[in-house]
Amino acid sequence: MTVPPKLLTGPVRLALAALAVLLVLSVLVGFLWLPMVKPDFAQGGLWDAICRAAGVPASWSAPLASTDAGASRVAMVPALTGSAGGDVGKGGTLAQRCTMCHGARGVSASDVPNLAGQYSEVTYKQLVDYKNGQRRHTLMQALAQGLEDQDIRDLAAFYAQLPRPSPALAATPVPALVNVGDPMRNVAPCASCHGGIDQKPGSPWLEGMPHAYLAGQLKAFAAGERRNDGHGVMRNIARQMKPEEIEATARYYASRTIEGVRPAAEPAR
Ligand code: HEC
Ligand code: HEC
């Protein structure tokens, strides 16, 4: 079928031209301009941004995990939750090497992170990352190097079933970032991954962790010194946080009483 010539008159041509201009403009805005202003744009470059805007799965466009030598090699699979395929009894024996820093029951009195009640997949992933050098810490890297994969599973299973610390009640105000986040800065609420709203596999239990440890990790993520978080999830958030927000969220989580759990045996008065 041919288009009758009289249909391609002035107004129609104008409309078609306007449509073409509109198409080009929206492609430029949607695929280039908007992705370019995102803070993590520099990570993958232009082509990556275009692919992400178009919704191409990350593994097709830019296999970040394999090109980033610092990226974790642990994939969050359901098999790592629960007991992570570990043996609690054997884990308890292995954990005797850890008590001098992490406490006899996985709760540390110093600024070392608590392990008691930590999700098994978190303990597993962090130990594997230390072992492979994706998370840097001289002591923990040296210790993890001596552990086999099964040892790590056993330790993860052991610590997951220890009771979590229940710090004394403290009236610390809830920072806005915890439950609301800040959409303008592309910061999701902490509680949407770390529990409260939702618990995403691999996101550590933070409540009751030492304040100095939490603040230290957030600063390390912000500075890119810690980079074992999958897809830079925590680096992207911490970079957007002001120093006082790092302080406030760390203080909040450190002081938090576990919901539904009474503070641990208070000294009799
Ligand atoms: C000499 C002290 C020391 C000993 C012993 C030790 N740790 Fe640690 N551990 C630390 C410190 C300090 C950190 C925090 C390191 C950092 O900033 O990355 C840590 C971090 C960790 C983390 C990461 C926790 C988190 O929330 O991300 C895990 C898991 C862990 N240790 C497990 C173990 C296990 C299992 C053992 C025994 C095999 C052990 N550690 C022995 C000092 C120690
Ligand atoms: C989109 C999910 C997500 C959001 C939102 C999020 N986190 Fe995280 N966070 C993670 C994951 C996943 C890890 C573990 C990274 C890794 O594998 O090493 C983590 C790790 C951490 C750690 C290190 C804990 C440890 O023991 O190693 C701290 C501290 C932390 N987040 C604080 C926060 C704070 C504060 C906020 C809110 C401002 C927040 N996170 C928002 C997913 C999230």
XYZ file of C-alpha atoms and ligand atoms in Angstrom:
355
model
C 0.000 0.000 0.000
C 1.365 3.390 -0.948
C 0.745 6.565 1.001
C -1.257 9.004 -1.073
C 1.082 11.948 -1.677
C -1.423 14.411 -0.358
C -1.138 12.882 3.131
C 2.522 13.970 3.418
C 1.646 17.644 3.357
C 3.117 20.370 5.544
C 1.439 19.685 8.923
C 2.035 15.933 8.734
C 5.703 16.383 7.881
C 6.022 18.828 10.737
C 4.446 16.364 13.128
C 6.753 13.571 11.990
C 9.815 15.787 12.398
C 8.653 16.831 15.885
C 8.182 13.177 16.790
C 11.713 12.327 15.646
C 13.196 15.207 17.642
C 11.213 14.137 20.713
C 12.456 10.571 20.335
C 16.100 11.623 20.119
C 15.703 13.957 23.091
C 14.072 11.356 25.324
C 16.750 8.795 24.426
C 19.448 11.322 25.367
C 17.741 12.192 28.642
C 16.796 8.666 29.664
C 19.943 6.857 28.611
C 22.651 9.461 29.067
C 21.747 12.509 31.078
C 19.877 10.801 33.946
C 22.299 7.861 34.384
C 25.240 10.287 34.206
C 24.237 12.245 37.309
C 24.062 9.086 39.421
C 26.969 9.000 41.904
C 28.156 5.554 40.829
C 28.252 6.556 37.143
C 32.033 6.627 37.118
C 32.213 3.011 38.262
C 31.074 1.433 35.004
C 31.329 4.287 32.519
C 29.022 5.404 29.741
C 28.186 2.044 28.184
C 27.368 0.544 31.567
C 25.076 3.474 32.344
C 23.224 3.033 29.051
C 22.807 -0.691 29.677
C 21.535 -0.108 33.187
C 19.061 2.506 31.969
C 17.756 -0.009 29.439
C 17.454 -2.660 32.130
C 20.083 -5.025 30.739
C 21.119 -7.516 33.457
C 24.444 -6.551 35.024
C 26.084 -9.809 34.008
C 25.553 -9.013 30.311
C 26.675 -5.409 30.190
C 29.539 -5.220 32.671
C 30.460 -8.218 34.797
C 31.426 -5.957 37.726
C 32.116 -8.871 40.046
C 34.763 -10.421 37.836
C 36.440 -7.212 36.623
C 36.696 -5.730 40.127
C 39.571 -7.660 41.662
C 38.488 -6.467 45.089
C 34.946 -7.826 44.757
C 33.737 -10.623 46.996
C 33.533 -14.082 45.490
C 30.701 -15.173 47.767
C 27.235 -15.377 46.197
C 24.284 -15.082 48.569
C 22.544 -18.392 48.000
C 19.768 -19.759 50.258
C 22.000 -22.679 51.288
C 24.140 -20.255 53.295
C 21.284 -19.275 55.608
C 20.298 -21.286 58.675
C 23.307 -23.350 59.586
C 25.253 -22.655 56.351
C 25.906 -26.387 56.087
C 27.957 -26.229 59.261
C 28.174 -28.292 62.424
C 27.459 -26.293 65.595
C 29.507 -28.634 67.812
C 32.628 -28.494 65.652
C 32.153 -24.753 65.292
C 32.115 -24.401 69.071
C 35.467 -26.153 69.307
C 37.022 -24.001 66.578
C 35.610 -20.869 68.199
C 37.902 -21.330 71.184
C 40.555 -19.556 69.121
C 38.283 -16.570 68.761
C 37.161 -15.997 72.346
C 40.072 -13.782 73.373
C 38.799 -11.064 71.060
C 35.178 -11.892 70.256
C 34.216 -12.991 73.779
C 33.402 -16.401 75.243
C 29.794 -16.169 74.014
C 30.442 -14.151 70.857
C 29.835 -10.811 72.546
C 32.845 -8.565 72.730
C 33.563 -6.189 75.561
C 35.979 -4.148 73.459
C 35.516 -2.593 70.018
C 35.661 -5.935 68.243
C 32.394 -6.868 66.435
C 29.937 -9.218 68.153
C 29.401 -12.533 66.411
C 26.618 -13.937 68.635
C 23.385 -14.339 66.700
C 24.935 -12.981 63.521
C 23.287 -14.436 60.419
C 25.259 -17.463 59.303
C 25.610 -16.208 55.724
C 27.155 -12.969 57.035
C 29.781 -14.694 59.189
C 30.494 -17.099 56.323
C 30.882 -14.344 53.740
C 33.051 -12.104 55.905
C 35.422 -14.947 56.813
C 35.736 -16.048 53.184
C 36.392 -12.418 52.190
C 39.152 -12.125 54.816
C 40.584 -15.434 53.662
C 40.682 -14.316 50.018
C 41.903 -10.840 50.907
C 38.762 -9.041 49.705
C 38.231 -7.640 53.187
C 41.418 -6.267 54.669
C 42.447 -6.634 58.259
C 45.875 -7.988 59.129
C 44.780 -10.094 62.096
C 41.548 -11.465 60.698
C 43.146 -12.213 57.310
C 45.905 -14.199 59.013
C 43.377 -16.114 61.110
C 40.987 -16.831 58.235
C 43.808 -18.117 56.049
C 44.117 -21.102 58.362
C 40.439 -22.031 58.019
C 39.011 -24.524 55.516
C 35.647 -23.843 53.867
C 34.008 -26.400 56.173
C 35.580 -24.784 59.268
C 34.075 -21.478 58.207
C 30.643 -23.088 57.793
C 30.945 -24.692 61.239
C 31.924 -21.377 62.839
C 29.067 -19.575 61.065
C 26.593 -22.192 62.323
C 27.952 -21.978 65.861
C 27.793 -18.187 66.131
C 24.358 -17.964 64.470
C 22.741 -19.905 67.291
C 24.304 -17.986 70.204
C 21.939 -15.501 71.859
C 22.320 -11.936 70.623
C 23.508 -9.316 73.076
C 20.767 -7.223 74.561
C 22.315 -3.920 75.523
C 20.787 -1.773 78.245
C 17.836 0.353 77.260
C 18.969 3.681 75.913
C 16.798 6.500 74.668
C 18.789 7.214 71.516
C 16.725 9.080 68.921
C 16.105 7.176 65.685
C 18.008 8.922 62.861
C 15.865 9.576 59.796
C 18.176 7.474 57.616
C 17.295 4.325 59.569
C 13.594 4.094 58.746
C 13.108 6.616 55.946
C 16.447 6.932 54.158
C 16.883 9.856 51.789
C 15.489 9.347 48.275
C 17.066 12.623 47.096
C 20.505 11.145 47.775
C 19.503 7.679 46.627
C 19.943 6.289 50.177
C 17.531 3.509 51.076
C 16.520 3.169 54.743
C 19.037 1.107 56.701
C 16.108 -0.883 58.104
C 15.134 -2.054 54.612
C 18.204 -4.312 54.537
C 19.446 -4.559 58.110
C 16.144 -5.586 59.689
C 13.172 -3.614 60.952
C 11.493 -3.206 57.592
C 13.163 -6.124 55.817
C 16.246 -8.294 56.191
C 18.167 -8.835 52.979
C 20.459 -11.890 52.980
C 24.042 -10.846 53.608
C 23.140 -7.690 55.528
C 24.643 -8.009 59.012
C 22.745 -7.757 62.275
C 23.919 -4.388 63.610
C 22.056 -3.949 66.886
C 24.329 -3.903 69.893
C 27.589 -3.784 67.866
C 30.293 -1.537 69.357
C 29.820 2.081 68.335
C 33.452 2.538 67.294
C 33.277 -0.553 65.088
C 30.094 0.567 63.290
C 31.361 4.109 62.713
C 34.730 2.736 61.604
C 33.176 0.413 59.014
C 30.945 3.168 57.612
C 33.976 5.447 57.233
C 35.936 2.624 55.605
C 33.110 2.052 53.101
C 32.881 5.784 52.403
C 36.620 6.014 51.764
C 36.589 2.844 49.649
C 38.996 1.164 52.079
C 36.461 -1.595 52.660
C 35.170 -2.796 49.306
C 33.901 -6.327 49.765
C 30.224 -5.269 49.695
C 28.458 -6.743 46.672
C 27.815 -4.163 43.887
C 29.168 -1.439 46.155
C 25.874 -1.318 48.028
C 27.350 0.024 51.268
C 30.007 2.151 49.586
C 27.322 3.989 47.618
C 25.337 4.627 50.801
C 28.238 5.563 53.096
C 29.661 8.003 50.534
C 26.393 9.915 50.705
C 26.390 10.110 54.509
C 27.520 13.204 56.391
C 29.968 12.605 59.268
C 27.246 13.455 61.793
C 24.932 10.915 60.160
C 27.587 8.213 60.465
C 27.925 9.157 64.134
C 24.170 9.150 64.740
C 23.382 5.853 63.005
C 26.350 4.141 64.681
C 25.251 5.442 68.076
C 21.678 4.378 67.408
C 22.531 0.800 66.418
C 25.089 0.431 69.190
C 22.574 1.494 71.798
C 19.627 -0.435 70.502
C 17.762 -2.869 72.669
C 16.617 -5.914 70.816
C 12.877 -5.765 70.312
C 10.986 -8.313 72.328
C 14.090 -9.198 74.316
C 14.526 -7.817 77.793
C 17.894 -6.325 78.667
C 20.200 -9.094 79.889
C 20.178 -9.897 83.584
C 20.414 -6.547 85.256
C 22.502 -6.526 88.402
C 20.253 -6.947 91.442
C 19.762 -3.772 93.390
C 43.191 -10.910 67.981
C 41.797 -10.588 67.986
C 40.856 -11.456 67.136
C 40.767 -12.813 67.095
C 41.580 -13.838 67.851
C 39.671 -13.105 66.179
N 39.134 -11.944 65.692
Fe 37.612 -11.774 64.365
N 37.808 -9.775 64.349
C 38.726 -9.057 65.099
C 38.628 -7.637 64.734
C 39.459 -6.519 65.328
C 37.635 -7.560 63.734
C 37.207 -6.304 62.949
C 38.127 -6.259 61.769
C 37.805 -5.213 60.733
O 37.743 -4.049 61.064
O 37.630 -5.617 59.562
C 37.140 -8.912 63.536
C 36.144 -9.223 62.609
C 35.599 -10.481 62.475
C 34.453 -10.789 61.636
C 33.642 -9.817 60.821
C 32.441 -9.417 61.637
C 31.474 -8.513 60.964
O 30.471 -8.152 61.592
O 31.677 -8.154 59.803
C 34.228 -12.135 61.756
C 33.136 -12.934 61.087
C 35.227 -12.655 62.659
N 36.045 -11.624 63.084
C 35.322 -13.977 63.026
C 36.348 -14.500 63.812
C 36.528 -15.902 64.082
C 35.603 -16.997 63.590
C 37.655 -16.023 64.853
C 38.309 -17.296 65.345
C 38.683 -18.255 64.342
C 38.163 -14.674 65.078
N 37.350 -13.779 64.420
C 39.260 -14.375 65.847
C 39.581 -9.561 66.041
C 39.824 -10.905 66.256
C 20.423 -2.151 50.146
C 20.717 -2.815 51.385
C 21.420 -2.018 52.475
C 21.073 -0.784 52.990
C 19.929 0.107 52.574
C 22.028 -0.514 54.047
N 22.913 -1.547 54.153
Fe 24.489 -1.636 55.461
N 25.076 -3.407 54.619
C 24.414 -4.078 53.609
C 25.153 -5.270 53.265
C 24.763 -6.272 52.182
C 26.283 -5.295 54.109
C 27.396 -6.356 54.127
C 28.421 -6.018 53.092
C 29.428 -7.126 52.903
O 29.070 -8.137 52.322
O 30.555 -6.995 53.370
C 26.205 -4.119 54.960
C 27.137 -3.794 55.941
C 27.019 -2.735 56.817
C 27.924 -2.454 57.907
C 29.144 -3.287 58.301
C 28.708 -4.258 59.375
C 29.653 -5.368 59.676
O 29.487 -5.968 60.726
O 30.532 -5.683 58.868
C 27.459 -1.339 58.546
C 28.055 -0.669 59.762
C 26.260 -0.914 57.835
N 26.018 -1.771 56.779
C 25.494 0.179 58.193
C 24.405 0.648 57.453
C 23.699 1.873 57.756
C 23.974 2.794 58.934
C 22.732 2.016 56.794
C 21.736 3.149 56.606
C 22.295 4.479 56.484
C 22.835 0.865 55.895
N 23.864 0.064 56.335
C 22.020 0.637 54.812
C 23.238 -3.690 53.011
C 22.583 -2.488 53.218
